[in-house]
Short mmCIF file of C-alpha atoms in Angstrom, two decimals:
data_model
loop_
_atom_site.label_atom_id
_atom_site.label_comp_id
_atom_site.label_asym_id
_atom_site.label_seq_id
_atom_site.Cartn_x
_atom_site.Cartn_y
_atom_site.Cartn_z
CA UNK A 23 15.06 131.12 -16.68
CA UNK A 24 12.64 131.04 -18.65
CA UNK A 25 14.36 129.76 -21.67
CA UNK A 26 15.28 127.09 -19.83
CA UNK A 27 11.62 126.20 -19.19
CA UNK A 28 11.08 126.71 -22.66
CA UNK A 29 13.79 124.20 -24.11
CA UNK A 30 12.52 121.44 -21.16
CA UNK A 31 9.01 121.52 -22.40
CA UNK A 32 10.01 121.14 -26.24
CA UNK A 33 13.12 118.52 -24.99
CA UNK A 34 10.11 116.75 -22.71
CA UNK A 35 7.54 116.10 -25.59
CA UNK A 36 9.69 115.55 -28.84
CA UNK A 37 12.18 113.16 -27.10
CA UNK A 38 9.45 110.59 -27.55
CA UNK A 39 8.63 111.40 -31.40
CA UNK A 40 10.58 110.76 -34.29
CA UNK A 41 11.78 113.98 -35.04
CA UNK A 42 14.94 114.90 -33.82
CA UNK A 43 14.52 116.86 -30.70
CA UNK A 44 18.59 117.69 -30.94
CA UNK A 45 17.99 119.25 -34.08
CA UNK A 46 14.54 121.06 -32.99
CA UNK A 47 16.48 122.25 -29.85
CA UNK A 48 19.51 123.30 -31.73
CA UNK A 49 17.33 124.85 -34.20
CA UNK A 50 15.42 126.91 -31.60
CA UNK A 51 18.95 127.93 -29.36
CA UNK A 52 20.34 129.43 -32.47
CA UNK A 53 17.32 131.32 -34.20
CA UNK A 54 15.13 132.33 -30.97
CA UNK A 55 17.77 132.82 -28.57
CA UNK A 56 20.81 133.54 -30.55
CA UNK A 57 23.16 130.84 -28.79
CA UNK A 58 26.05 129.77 -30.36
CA UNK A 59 25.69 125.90 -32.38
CA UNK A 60 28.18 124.83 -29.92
CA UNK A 61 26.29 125.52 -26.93
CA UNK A 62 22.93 124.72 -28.44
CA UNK A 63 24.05 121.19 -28.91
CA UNK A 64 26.00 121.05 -26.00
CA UNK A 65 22.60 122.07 -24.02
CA UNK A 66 20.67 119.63 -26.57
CA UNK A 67 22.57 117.16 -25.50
CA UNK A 68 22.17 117.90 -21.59
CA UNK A 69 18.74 117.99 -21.69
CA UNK A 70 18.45 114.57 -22.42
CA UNK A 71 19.53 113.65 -19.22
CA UNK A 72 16.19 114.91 -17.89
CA UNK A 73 13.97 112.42 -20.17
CA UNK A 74 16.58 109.69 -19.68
CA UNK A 75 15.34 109.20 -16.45
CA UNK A 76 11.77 109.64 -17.50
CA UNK A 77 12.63 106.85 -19.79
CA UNK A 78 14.13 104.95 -16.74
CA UNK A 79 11.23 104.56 -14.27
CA UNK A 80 8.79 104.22 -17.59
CA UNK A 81 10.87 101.50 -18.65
CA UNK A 82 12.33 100.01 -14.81
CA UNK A 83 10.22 96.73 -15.50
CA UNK A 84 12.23 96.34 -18.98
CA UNK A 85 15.51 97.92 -17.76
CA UNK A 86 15.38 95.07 -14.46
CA UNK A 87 14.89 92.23 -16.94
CA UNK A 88 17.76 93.02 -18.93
CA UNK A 89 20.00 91.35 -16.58
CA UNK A 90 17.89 87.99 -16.25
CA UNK A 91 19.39 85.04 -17.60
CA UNK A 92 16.74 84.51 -20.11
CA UNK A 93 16.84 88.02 -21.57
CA UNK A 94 21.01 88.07 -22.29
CA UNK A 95 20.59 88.06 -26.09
CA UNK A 96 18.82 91.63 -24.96
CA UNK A 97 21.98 92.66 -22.90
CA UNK A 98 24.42 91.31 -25.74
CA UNK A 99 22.41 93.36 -27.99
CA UNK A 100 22.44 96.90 -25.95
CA UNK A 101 26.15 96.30 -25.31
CA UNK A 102 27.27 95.90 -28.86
CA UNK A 103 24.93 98.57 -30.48
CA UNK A 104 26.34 101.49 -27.52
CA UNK A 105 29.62 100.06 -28.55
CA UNK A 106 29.27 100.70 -31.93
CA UNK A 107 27.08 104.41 -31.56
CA UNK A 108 30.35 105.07 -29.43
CA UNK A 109 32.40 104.24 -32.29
CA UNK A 110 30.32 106.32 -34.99
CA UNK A 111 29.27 108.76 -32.68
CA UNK A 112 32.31 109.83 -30.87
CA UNK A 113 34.01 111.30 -33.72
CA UNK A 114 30.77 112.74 -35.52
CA UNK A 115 30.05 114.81 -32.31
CA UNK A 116 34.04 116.11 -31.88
CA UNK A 117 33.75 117.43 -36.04
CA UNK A 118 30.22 118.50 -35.39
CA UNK A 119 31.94 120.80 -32.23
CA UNK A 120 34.70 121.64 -33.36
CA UNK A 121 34.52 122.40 -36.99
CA UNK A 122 30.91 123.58 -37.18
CA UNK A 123 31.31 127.03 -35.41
CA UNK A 124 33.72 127.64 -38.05
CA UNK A 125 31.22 126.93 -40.88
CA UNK A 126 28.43 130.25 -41.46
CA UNK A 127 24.85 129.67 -39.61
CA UNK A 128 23.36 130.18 -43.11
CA UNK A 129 24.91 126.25 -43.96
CA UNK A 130 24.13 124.97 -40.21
CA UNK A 131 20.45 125.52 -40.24
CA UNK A 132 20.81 124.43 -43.76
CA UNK A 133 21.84 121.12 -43.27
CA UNK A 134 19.68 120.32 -39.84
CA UNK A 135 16.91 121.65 -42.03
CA UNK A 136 17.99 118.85 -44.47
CA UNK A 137 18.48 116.18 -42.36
CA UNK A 138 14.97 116.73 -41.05
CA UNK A 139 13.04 116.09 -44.33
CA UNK A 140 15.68 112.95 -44.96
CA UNK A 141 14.54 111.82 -41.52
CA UNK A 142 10.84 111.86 -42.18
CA UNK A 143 11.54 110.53 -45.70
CA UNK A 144 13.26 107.63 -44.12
CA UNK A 145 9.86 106.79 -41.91
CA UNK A 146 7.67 105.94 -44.61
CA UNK A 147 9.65 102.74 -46.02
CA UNK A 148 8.44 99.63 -43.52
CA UNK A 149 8.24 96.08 -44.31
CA UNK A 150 5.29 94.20 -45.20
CA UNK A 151 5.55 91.38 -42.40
CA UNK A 152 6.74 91.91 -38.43
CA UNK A 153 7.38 88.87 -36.86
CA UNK A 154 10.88 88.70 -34.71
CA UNK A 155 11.42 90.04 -31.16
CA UNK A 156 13.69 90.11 -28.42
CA UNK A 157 14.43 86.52 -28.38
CA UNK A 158 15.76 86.63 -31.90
CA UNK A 159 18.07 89.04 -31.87
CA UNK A 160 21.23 88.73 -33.88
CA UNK A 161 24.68 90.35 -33.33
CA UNK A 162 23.82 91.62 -37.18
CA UNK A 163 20.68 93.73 -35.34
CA UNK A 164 23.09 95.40 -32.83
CA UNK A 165 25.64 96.10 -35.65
CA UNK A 166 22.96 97.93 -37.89
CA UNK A 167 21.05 99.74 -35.21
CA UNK A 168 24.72 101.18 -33.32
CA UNK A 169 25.97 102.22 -36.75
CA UNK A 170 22.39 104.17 -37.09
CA UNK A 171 21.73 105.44 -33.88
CA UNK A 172 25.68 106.84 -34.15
CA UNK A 173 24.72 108.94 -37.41
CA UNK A 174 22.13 110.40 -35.03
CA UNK A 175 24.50 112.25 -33.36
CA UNK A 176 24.04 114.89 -35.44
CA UNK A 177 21.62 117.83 -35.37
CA UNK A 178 18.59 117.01 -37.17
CA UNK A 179 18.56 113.04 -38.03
CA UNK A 180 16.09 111.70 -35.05
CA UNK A 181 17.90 108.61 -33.05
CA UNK A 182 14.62 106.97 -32.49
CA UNK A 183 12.94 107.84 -35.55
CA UNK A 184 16.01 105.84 -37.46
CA UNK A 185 16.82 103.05 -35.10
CA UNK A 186 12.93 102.02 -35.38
CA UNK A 187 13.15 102.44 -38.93
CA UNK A 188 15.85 100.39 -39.12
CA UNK A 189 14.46 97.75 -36.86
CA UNK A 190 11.58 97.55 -38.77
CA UNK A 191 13.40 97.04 -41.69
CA UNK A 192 15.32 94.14 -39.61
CA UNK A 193 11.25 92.64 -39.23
CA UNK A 194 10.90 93.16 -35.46
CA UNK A 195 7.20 93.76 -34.37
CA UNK A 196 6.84 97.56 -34.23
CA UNK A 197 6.27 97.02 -30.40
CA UNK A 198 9.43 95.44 -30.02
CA UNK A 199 11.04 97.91 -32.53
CA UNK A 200 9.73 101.08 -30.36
CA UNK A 201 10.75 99.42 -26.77
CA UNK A 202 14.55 97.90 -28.09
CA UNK A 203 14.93 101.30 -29.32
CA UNK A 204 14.05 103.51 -26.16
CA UNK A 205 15.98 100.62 -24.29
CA UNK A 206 19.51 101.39 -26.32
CA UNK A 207 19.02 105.18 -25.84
CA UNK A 208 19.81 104.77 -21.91
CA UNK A 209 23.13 103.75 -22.13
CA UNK A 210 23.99 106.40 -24.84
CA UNK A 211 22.51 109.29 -23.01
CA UNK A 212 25.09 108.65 -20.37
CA UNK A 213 27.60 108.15 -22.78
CA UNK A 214 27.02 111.41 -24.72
CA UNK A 215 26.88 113.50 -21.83
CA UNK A 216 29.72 111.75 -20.47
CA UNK A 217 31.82 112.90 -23.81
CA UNK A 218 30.37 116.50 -23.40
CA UNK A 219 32.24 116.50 -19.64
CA UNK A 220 35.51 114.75 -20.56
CA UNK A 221 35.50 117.61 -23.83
CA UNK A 222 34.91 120.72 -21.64
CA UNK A 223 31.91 121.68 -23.24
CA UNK A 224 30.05 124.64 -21.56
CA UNK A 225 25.88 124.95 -22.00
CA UNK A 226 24.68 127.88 -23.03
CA UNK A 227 22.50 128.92 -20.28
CA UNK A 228 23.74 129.29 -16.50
CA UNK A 229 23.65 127.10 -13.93
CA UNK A 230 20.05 128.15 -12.38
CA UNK A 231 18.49 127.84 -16.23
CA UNK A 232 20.42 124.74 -16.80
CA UNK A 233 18.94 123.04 -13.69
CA UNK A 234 15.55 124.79 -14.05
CA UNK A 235 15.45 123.06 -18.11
CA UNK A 236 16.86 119.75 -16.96
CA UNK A 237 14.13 119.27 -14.21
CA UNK A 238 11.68 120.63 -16.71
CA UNK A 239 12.35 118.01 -18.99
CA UNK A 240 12.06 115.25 -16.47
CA UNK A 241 8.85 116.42 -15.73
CA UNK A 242 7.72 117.08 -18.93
CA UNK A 243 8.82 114.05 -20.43
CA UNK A 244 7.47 111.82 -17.33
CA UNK A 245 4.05 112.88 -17.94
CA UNK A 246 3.96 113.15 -21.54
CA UNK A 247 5.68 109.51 -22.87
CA UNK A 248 3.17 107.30 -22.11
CA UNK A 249 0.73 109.11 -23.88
CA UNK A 250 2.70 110.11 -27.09
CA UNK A 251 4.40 106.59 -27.42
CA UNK A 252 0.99 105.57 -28.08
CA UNK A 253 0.42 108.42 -30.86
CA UNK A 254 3.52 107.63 -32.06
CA UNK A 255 2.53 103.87 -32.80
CA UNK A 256 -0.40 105.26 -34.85
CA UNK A 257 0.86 108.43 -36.30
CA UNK A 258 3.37 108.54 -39.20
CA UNK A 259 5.80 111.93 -37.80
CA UNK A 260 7.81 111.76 -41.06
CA UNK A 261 5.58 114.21 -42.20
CA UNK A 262 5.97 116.45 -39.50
CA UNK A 263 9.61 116.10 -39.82
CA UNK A 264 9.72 116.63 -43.17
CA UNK A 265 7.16 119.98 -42.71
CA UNK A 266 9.90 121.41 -39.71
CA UNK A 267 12.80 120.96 -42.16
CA UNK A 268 11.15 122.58 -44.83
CA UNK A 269 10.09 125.22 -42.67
CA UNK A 270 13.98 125.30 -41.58
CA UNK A 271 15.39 125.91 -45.03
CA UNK A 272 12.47 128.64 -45.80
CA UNK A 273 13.36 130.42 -42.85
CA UNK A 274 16.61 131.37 -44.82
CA UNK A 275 14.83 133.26 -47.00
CA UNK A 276 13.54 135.36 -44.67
#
């Protein structure tokens, strides 16, 4: 139980920062608890069901005005960009299952480690000017952000810390950037976890601890995203990304 409570707390306050809280969970079910990397992801993966719906009621206003008339270059854009995650993502997370466990844990925490630093490494390039929103959206933006947010799939590369990157790089405002990319994370969440049912994937912890971390994570994650959104905004995390990964690949040595 009380890992459960443990993985909630770190699932509830990292799912709002750019640095991979799939690959910090994964990281922490293999080399704290001594899960397998299937059922570390698996249970990575599940947990974000608890901060999806923290994400939900923080973002009902946003989620309800999707579906207005005026806003459908917003639905357009979430429709093609889960569409496209789907079609990056599906088979990424299928190799990542079933081929990883084959592959020694000496190479997995290797590579997360890995794609941490290139995570935080991709935060620091931003464009000069930010300018567009919501209004100007572009099948071209939903293209570019799916194919991103699909790479994310895998342990260590941070969904939002690329698909803002990437939608900065596009020249949305950063406050547009931050709330398009929290809004295309619903529909994926359910999507993910929807894969991880159809594929027969097991968590790693039972059903009390599974519950227990999910409702952690909710709770967590309700009371902490307001208040780290804002850091977030302020706060460059590549460097804290690029510290954990670092720390990652010296841990081998040890």
């Amino acid at each position: 139980m009380a890992e459960g409570f443990i993985l909630g707390i770190i699932q509830g306050i990292t799912e709002w920062l750019p640095v991979s809280s799939e690959g910090i969970l994964t990281l922490v079910g293999i080399k704290i608890f001594g899960r397998s990397l299937a059922g570390s992801v698996s249970m990575a993966i599940f947990l974000h069901m608890g901060t999806f719906f923290s994400a939900l009621i923080y973002f009902r206003k946003d989620v309800v005005k999707i579906f207005r008339p005026e806003n459908k270059k917003i639905l357009r854009f979430l429709v093609l960009s889960s569409l496209v995650t789907a079609a990056v993502a599906a088979p990424l997370l299928f190799f990542a299952m079933d081929y990883f466990s084959e592959i020694s844990l000496v190479f997995i925490v290797a590579f997360v480690g890995l794609m941490l630093v290139f995570t935080g490494l991709a935060q620091f390039k931003k464009p000069e000017t930010y300018f567009r929103n919501a209004f100007d959206l572009k099948n071209k933006d939903g293209l570019v952000a799916g194919v991103w947010q699909g790479l994310a799939v895998l342990p260590g590369i941070s969904r939002s810390g690329f698909t803002i990157a990437v939608l900065l790089l596009r020249k949305f405002r950063d406050s547009e950037a931050l709330r398009l990319s929290f809004l295309m994370s619903l529909p994926v969440v359910l999507g993910a976890n929807a894969v991880l049912a159809l594929k027969g994937f097991t968590l790693s912890l039972g059903f009390g601890s599974s519950v227990a971390a999910l409702l952690t994570a909710f709770v967590v994650g309700f009371l902490t995203i307001g208040a780290l959104l804002k850091i977030s905004r302020k706060i460059n995390f590549g460097w804290f990304a690029i510290f954990f990964g670092v720390l990652t690949l010296l841990s081998l040595l040890v």
